[in-house]
mmCIF file of C-alpha atoms in Angstrom:
data_model
loop_
_atom_site.group_PDB
_atom_site.id
_atom_site.type_symbol
_atom_site.label_atom_id
_atom_site.label_comp_id
_atom_site.label_asym_id
_atom_site.label_seq_id
_atom_site.Cartn_x
_atom_site.Cartn_y
_atom_site.Cartn_z
ATOM 1 C CA MET A 1 63.252 58.858 -57.638
ATOM 2 C CA SER A 2 59.757 59.754 -56.444
ATOM 3 C CA SER A 3 56.840 58.725 -58.491
ATOM 4 C CA PRO A 4 54.454 61.745 -58.813
ATOM 5 C CA GLU A 5 51.456 59.317 -59.048
ATOM 6 C CA VAL A 6 52.562 57.649 -55.768
ATOM 7 C CA VAL A 7 53.206 60.913 -54.046
ATOM 8 C CA ALA A 8 49.749 62.053 -55.129
ATOM 9 C CA LEU A 9 48.198 58.949 -53.587
ATOM 10 C CA MET A 10 50.306 59.409 -50.532
ATOM 11 C CA LEU A 11 48.930 63.043 -50.099
ATOM 12 C CA ALA A 12 45.419 61.920 -50.606
ATOM 13 C CA ASP A 13 45.696 59.152 -48.091
ATOM 14 C CA GLY A 14 43.650 60.131 -44.964
ATOM 15 C CA ARG A 15 46.102 58.136 -42.872
ATOM 16 C CA LEU A 16 48.810 60.685 -43.543
ATOM 17 C CA PRO A 17 49.853 62.158 -40.267
ATOM 18 C CA THR A 18 48.721 65.672 -41.096
ATOM 19 C CA GLY A 19 45.793 65.941 -38.748
ATOM 20 C CA GLY A 20 43.180 65.018 -41.346
ATOM 21 C CA HIS A 21 41.037 63.115 -38.972
ATOM 22 C CA THR A 22 40.445 66.317 -36.891
ATOM 23 C CA GLN A 23 38.726 67.958 -39.921
ATOM 24 C CA SER A 24 35.095 67.917 -41.163
ATOM 25 C CA ALA A 25 35.582 70.600 -43.862
ATOM 26 C CA GLY A 26 32.860 72.530 -41.967
ATOM 27 C CA LEU A 27 30.187 69.738 -42.050
ATOM 28 C CA GLU A 28 29.991 69.381 -38.153
ATOM 29 C CA PRO A 29 28.796 73.152 -37.808
ATOM 30 C CA ALA A 30 26.615 72.665 -40.891
ATOM 31 C CA VAL A 31 24.975 69.823 -39.279
ATOM 32 C CA ARG A 32 24.699 71.734 -36.029
ATOM 33 C CA ALA A 33 22.967 74.536 -38.038
ATOM 34 C CA GLY A 34 20.514 72.065 -39.517
ATOM 35 C CA LEU A 35 21.902 70.500 -42.671
ATOM 36 C CA GLY A 36 18.734 69.087 -44.423
ATOM 37 C CA ALA A 37 15.308 69.287 -42.804
ATOM 38 C CA ASP A 38 16.338 68.346 -39.385
ATOM 39 C CA GLY A 39 20.158 68.023 -39.477
ATOM 40 C CA LYS A 40 19.925 64.476 -40.055
ATOM 41 C CA GLN A 41 19.479 64.032 -43.793
ATOM 42 C CA PRO A 42 22.561 62.433 -45.258
ATOM 43 C CA ALA A 43 21.357 62.917 -48.758
ATOM 44 C CA ASP A 44 22.351 66.650 -48.518
ATOM 45 C CA VAL A 45 25.978 65.734 -47.576
ATOM 46 C CA GLY A 46 26.911 65.403 -51.308
ATOM 47 C CA ALA A 47 25.129 68.801 -52.107
ATOM 48 C CA TYR A 48 27.153 70.448 -49.242
ATOM 49 C CA ALA A 49 30.477 68.960 -50.711
ATOM 50 C CA ARG A 50 29.538 70.265 -54.201
ATOM 51 C CA ASP A 51 28.890 73.712 -52.863
ATOM 52 C CA ARG A 52 32.282 73.739 -51.127
ATOM 53 C CA LEU A 53 33.969 72.629 -54.521
ATOM 54 C CA ARG A 54 32.392 75.775 -56.144
ATOM 55 C CA THR A 55 33.469 78.098 -53.561
ATOM 56 C CA VAL A 56 36.054 77.724 -50.834
ATOM 57 C CA THR A 57 37.682 74.682 -52.363
ATOM 58 C CA ARG A 58 38.128 76.304 -55.787
ATOM 59 C CA THR A 59 39.985 79.159 -54.095
ATOM 60 C CA GLU A 60 42.290 76.713 -52.210
ATOM 61 C CA ALA A 61 43.018 74.597 -55.346
ATOM 62 C CA ALA A 62 43.854 77.709 -57.239
ATOM 63 C CA VAL A 63 46.176 78.888 -54.586
ATOM 64 C CA ALA A 64 47.990 75.484 -54.328
ATOM 65 C CA VAL A 65 48.546 75.544 -58.303
ATOM 66 C CA LEU A 66 50.002 79.000 -58.004
ATOM 67 C CA ALA A 67 52.263 77.863 -55.122
ATOM 68 C CA ARG A 68 53.464 75.005 -57.225
ATOM 69 C CA HIS A 69 54.099 77.435 -60.204
ATOM 70 C CA TYR A 70 56.089 79.849 -57.879
ATOM 71 C CA ALA A 71 58.058 77.216 -56.370
ATOM 72 C CA ASN A 72 59.068 75.748 -59.731
ATOM 73 C CA ALA A 73 60.009 79.288 -60.891
ATOM 74 C CA GLN A 74 62.154 79.746 -57.926
ATOM 75 C CA ALA A 75 63.912 76.483 -58.253
ATOM 76 C CA ILE A 76 65.241 77.470 -61.652
ATOM 77 C CA THR A 77 66.631 80.754 -60.712
ATOM 78 C CA THR A 78 70.365 81.007 -60.117
ATOM 79 C CA GLU A 79 71.909 80.008 -56.774
ATOM 80 C CA ALA A 80 72.663 83.670 -56.039
ATOM 81 C CA ASP A 81 68.952 84.563 -56.238
ATOM 82 C CA LYS A 82 67.801 81.817 -54.093
ATOM 83 C CA PRO A 83 66.911 82.402 -50.311
ATOM 84 C CA SER A 84 68.975 80.199 -48.006
ATOM 85 C CA PRO A 85 67.091 76.942 -47.013
ATOM 86 C CA ALA A 86 65.418 77.214 -43.620
ATOM 87 C CA GLY A 87 67.416 75.775 -40.816
ATOM 88 C CA THR A 88 70.881 76.312 -42.377
ATOM 89 C CA SER A 89 73.874 77.243 -40.387
ATOM 90 C CA GLY A 90 73.983 80.713 -41.892
ATOM 91 C CA THR A 91 73.507 83.852 -39.755
ATOM 92 C CA GLU A 92 70.619 85.174 -41.969
ATOM 93 C CA PRO A 93 67.147 83.883 -41.048
ATOM 94 C CA PHE A 94 65.077 82.386 -43.725
ATOM 95 C CA VAL A 95 62.958 84.781 -45.527
ATOM 96 C CA MET A 96 59.994 83.563 -47.606
ATOM 97 C CA ALA A 97 60.170 84.714 -51.131
ATOM 98 C CA SER A 98 57.945 87.832 -51.778
ATOM 99 C CA ARG A 99 55.778 86.025 -54.215
ATOM 100 C CA PHE A 100 54.720 83.489 -51.561
ATOM 101 C CA VAL A 101 53.946 86.252 -49.162
ATOM 102 C CA GLN A 102 51.792 87.851 -51.746
ATOM 103 C CA LEU A 103 50.050 84.656 -52.365
ATOM 104 C CA GLU A 104 49.149 84.077 -48.846
ATOM 105 C CA SER A 105 47.796 87.559 -48.657
ATOM 106 C CA ALA A 106 45.704 86.875 -51.725
ATOM 107 C CA TRP A 107 44.574 83.616 -50.201
ATOM 108 C CA ALA A 108 43.548 85.367 -46.855
ATOM 109 C CA ALA A 109 41.771 88.155 -48.641
ATOM 110 C CA ARG A 110 39.524 85.392 -50.347
ATOM 111 C CA THR A 111 39.063 83.571 -46.946
ATOM 112 C CA PRO A 112 37.281 86.120 -44.925
ATOM 113 C CA SER A 113 36.583 83.725 -41.937
ATOM 114 C CA ARG A 114 39.367 83.825 -39.258
ATOM 115 C CA ALA A 115 38.427 80.422 -38.048
ATOM 116 C CA LEU A 116 39.001 78.950 -41.694
ATOM 117 C CA ARG A 117 42.367 80.801 -42.024
ATOM 118 C CA THR A 118 43.522 79.444 -38.644
ATOM 119 C CA ALA A 119 42.472 75.911 -39.369
ATOM 120 C CA SER A 120 44.150 76.138 -42.736
ATOM 121 C CA ARG A 121 47.417 77.397 -41.270
ATOM 122 C CA ARG A 122 47.350 74.700 -38.471
ATOM 123 C CA GLN A 123 47.217 71.993 -41.154
ATOM 124 C CA GLY A 124 49.682 73.863 -43.248
ATOM 125 C CA ARG A 125 52.155 73.551 -40.317
ATOM 126 C CA ALA A 126 51.375 69.790 -39.979
ATOM 127 C CA TYR A 127 52.013 69.324 -43.799
ATOM 128 C CA LEU A 128 55.212 71.331 -43.481
ATOM 129 C CA ARG A 129 56.590 69.271 -40.565
ATOM 130 C CA LEU A 130 55.860 66.074 -42.508
ATOM 131 C CA ALA A 131 57.420 67.523 -45.632
ATOM 132 C CA GLU A 132 60.679 68.374 -43.757
ATOM 133 C CA ARG A 133 61.199 64.710 -43.027
ATOM 134 C CA VAL A 134 60.020 63.271 -46.344
ATOM 135 C CA TRP A 135 60.556 66.053 -48.956
ATOM 136 C CA PRO A 136 63.061 68.366 -47.320
ATOM 137 C CA ASP A 137 63.570 70.368 -50.472
ATOM 138 C CA VAL A 138 60.220 72.126 -49.518
ATOM 139 C CA LEU A 139 62.265 74.087 -46.956
ATOM 140 C CA GLN A 140 64.000 75.914 -49.905
ATOM 141 C CA HIS A 141 60.673 77.656 -50.447
ATOM 142 C CA LEU A 142 58.920 77.944 -46.879
ATOM 143 C CA PRO A 143 60.231 78.314 -43.482
ATOM 144 C CA ARG A 144 60.512 75.368 -41.111
ATOM 145 C CA ASP A 145 57.716 74.822 -38.553
ATOM 146 C CA SER A 146 55.650 77.791 -39.641
ATOM 147 C CA GLU A 147 51.896 78.228 -39.760
ATOM 148 C CA ILE A 148 51.489 78.837 -43.443
ATOM 149 C CA ALA A 149 48.226 78.310 -45.315
ATOM 150 C CA ARG A 150 47.627 74.539 -46.347
ATOM 151 C CA PRO A 151 47.390 75.177 -50.025
ATOM 152 C CA LEU A 152 50.853 76.942 -50.172
ATOM 153 C CA VAL A 153 52.443 73.939 -48.603
ATOM 154 C CA ILE A 154 50.736 71.470 -50.808
ATOM 155 C CA GLY A 155 51.779 73.406 -53.830
ATOM 156 C CA ALA A 156 55.358 73.499 -52.679
ATOM 157 C CA ILE A 157 55.370 69.764 -52.007
ATOM 158 C CA GLY A 158 53.861 69.257 -55.543
ATOM 159 C CA ALA A 159 56.614 71.270 -57.090
ATOM 160 C CA VAL A 160 59.559 69.471 -55.399
ATOM 161 C CA THR A 161 57.834 66.014 -56.014
ATOM 162 C CA GLY A 162 57.001 66.589 -59.812
ATOM 163 C CA LEU A 163 53.284 66.766 -59.397
ATOM 164 C CA SER A 164 51.428 68.422 -62.334
ATOM 165 C CA PRO A 165 49.185 71.440 -61.851
ATOM 166 C CA GLU A 166 46.330 69.072 -62.575
ATOM 167 C CA GLN A 167 47.253 66.635 -59.799
ATOM 168 C CA VAL A 168 47.904 69.380 -57.317
ATOM 169 C CA ALA A 169 44.315 70.782 -58.101
ATOM 170 C CA ARG A 170 42.775 67.313 -58.065
ATOM 171 C CA LEU A 171 44.447 66.500 -54.854
ATOM 172 C CA VAL A 172 42.990 69.633 -53.019
ATOM 173 C CA ALA A 173 39.506 69.057 -54.455
ATOM 174 C CA TYR A 174 39.271 65.309 -53.715
ATOM 175 C CA ASP A 175 40.713 65.672 -50.185
ATOM 176 C CA ASP A 176 38.062 68.333 -49.436
ATOM 177 C CA ALA A 177 35.239 66.203 -50.762
ATOM 178 C CA GLN A 178 36.558 63.020 -49.053
ATOM 179 C CA THR A 179 36.807 65.021 -45.775
ATOM 180 C CA VAL A 180 33.173 65.914 -45.875
ATOM 181 C CA ILE A 181 32.147 62.376 -46.781
ATOM 182 C CA ALA A 182 34.247 60.733 -44.212
ATOM 183 C CA ALA A 183 33.051 63.101 -41.450
ATOM 184 C CA SER A 184 29.447 62.426 -42.316
ATOM 185 C CA LEU A 185 29.846 58.795 -41.276
ATOM 186 C CA LYS A 186 30.519 60.038 -37.636
ATOM 187 C CA LEU A 187 28.035 62.962 -37.598
ATOM 188 C CA LEU A 188 25.267 61.326 -39.434
ATOM 189 C CA PRO A 189 25.900 57.510 -39.226
ATOM 190 C CA GLY A 190 24.971 55.427 -42.135
ATOM 191 C CA ASP A 191 26.041 52.988 -44.712
ATOM 192 C CA PRO A 192 29.676 53.719 -45.817
ATOM 193 C CA ALA A 193 28.900 52.221 -49.240
ATOM 194 C CA VAL A 194 26.139 54.786 -49.726
ATOM 195 C CA ALA A 195 28.594 57.519 -48.690
ATOM 196 C CA VAL A 196 30.980 56.466 -51.340
ATOM 197 C CA THR A 197 28.403 56.733 -54.067
ATOM 198 C CA TRP A 198 28.105 60.506 -52.837
ATOM 199 C CA LEU A 199 31.822 60.916 -53.447
ATOM 200 C CA ALA A 200 31.607 59.185 -56.802
ATOM 201 C CA ALA A 201 28.727 61.497 -57.847
ATOM 202 C CA LEU A 202 31.273 64.534 -57.392
ATOM 203 C CA HIS A 203 33.897 63.307 -59.737
ATOM 204 C CA ASP A 204 32.643 65.521 -62.677
ATOM 205 C CA ASP A 205 32.623 68.566 -60.235
ATOM 206 C CA ILE A 206 36.117 67.843 -59.205
ATOM 207 C CA GLU A 207 37.273 67.586 -62.979
ATOM 208 C CA ARG A 208 35.578 70.917 -63.753
ATOM 209 C CA LEU A 209 37.477 72.489 -60.903
ATOM 210 C CA VAL A 210 40.702 70.958 -62.128
ATOM 211 C CA ASN A 211 40.130 72.162 -65.787
ATOM 212 C CA ASP A 212 39.327 75.564 -64.362
ATOM 213 C CA VAL A 213 42.208 76.298 -62.046
ATOM 214 C CA ALA A 214 45.131 74.149 -63.376
ATOM 215 C CA PRO A 215 46.167 76.608 -66.002
ATOM 216 C CA LEU A 216 46.428 79.695 -63.738
ATOM 217 C CA THR A 217 49.684 81.562 -63.411
ATOM 218 C CA ASP A 218 48.267 84.942 -62.519
ATOM 219 C CA ILE A 219 47.685 85.702 -58.869
ATOM 220 C CA ASP A 220 44.911 88.156 -59.833
ATOM 221 C CA LYS A 221 42.959 85.235 -61.541
ATOM 222 C CA ILE A 222 42.469 83.433 -58.280
ATOM 223 C CA PRO A 223 38.618 82.735 -57.962
ATOM 224 C CA ALA A 224 36.899 84.309 -54.883
ATOM 225 C CA ALA A 225 33.466 82.899 -54.943
ATOM 226 C CA GLY A 226 31.618 83.603 -51.587
ATOM 227 C CA ALA A 227 30.405 81.024 -49.190
ATOM 228 C CA PRO A 228 28.896 83.230 -46.396
ATOM 229 C CA LEU A 229 27.077 80.334 -44.526
ATOM 230 C CA ILE A 230 30.320 78.157 -44.485
ATOM 231 C CA ASP A 231 32.099 81.158 -43.066
ATOM 232 C CA GLN A 232 29.389 81.847 -40.545
ATOM 233 C CA PHE A 233 29.292 78.035 -39.537
ATOM 234 C CA ALA A 234 33.071 78.047 -39.042
ATOM 235 C CA GLU A 235 33.083 81.137 -36.794
ATOM 236 C CA GLN A 236 30.283 79.552 -34.657
ATOM 237 C CA HIS A 237 32.112 76.149 -34.473
ATOM 238 C CA ALA A 238 35.340 77.798 -33.232
ATOM 239 C CA ILE A 239 33.619 78.936 -30.095
ATOM 240 C CA GLU A 240 31.649 75.719 -29.372
ATOM 241 C CA ARG A 241 32.641 74.147 -25.931
ATOM 242 C CA MET A 242 31.873 70.549 -27.246
ATOM 243 C CA ARG A 243 32.830 69.469 -30.677
ATOM 244 C CA LEU A 244 33.947 66.299 -32.328
ATOM 245 C CA PHE A 245 36.102 67.910 -35.007
ATOM 246 C CA HIS A 246 38.494 70.872 -34.726
ATOM 247 C CA ALA A 247 36.980 72.518 -37.999
#
């Protein structure tokens, strides 16, 4: 039997083969755009990560919590009401439950940047391919080898592995903040120990996010705080000819 605590640690591990090393959570284009006075002020990295926690990351965490909720609700329906698992030998193709379709639409409506949506779906595909090998019950909720928003896949994994809504939200929040901090060491080289202090300083912000989104069960209550500059940075980064990170 899987331990939810260990699963949460696995999913938060940057060495997991889900393409996390290709992501900067938008920090690279922010640096290009002049993060800090001259684009080389590492003290501003923590502030950037905090701004993400209050905007785009809050939306992603809420969507992951809802995906977990929907997957758990689907799991307790009768066998007759369940969709056939992806990849079965049946003649009917797998059809994602309407609630998941609606949830991804709600996520997309709150993620106006096409570049951010594309990056999330590519990562979602990587998580889904990993889950097929490690936690195949995820395929009872999502179609195999599909580009689905990353928070939906994380929520479905959380459901089949017994993660609580708090663990799911905390995972999304921590992963985003850690992605920013880790990318900063490549973009603005400095002392890794100092970078860890920036991450530690975000713990209260992460817990506030968890407390806000973990109770959600209503799709209409998904937060939609705007981050126009992050969206603009992402769109510009998507057409850069030379870049260190995919997004």
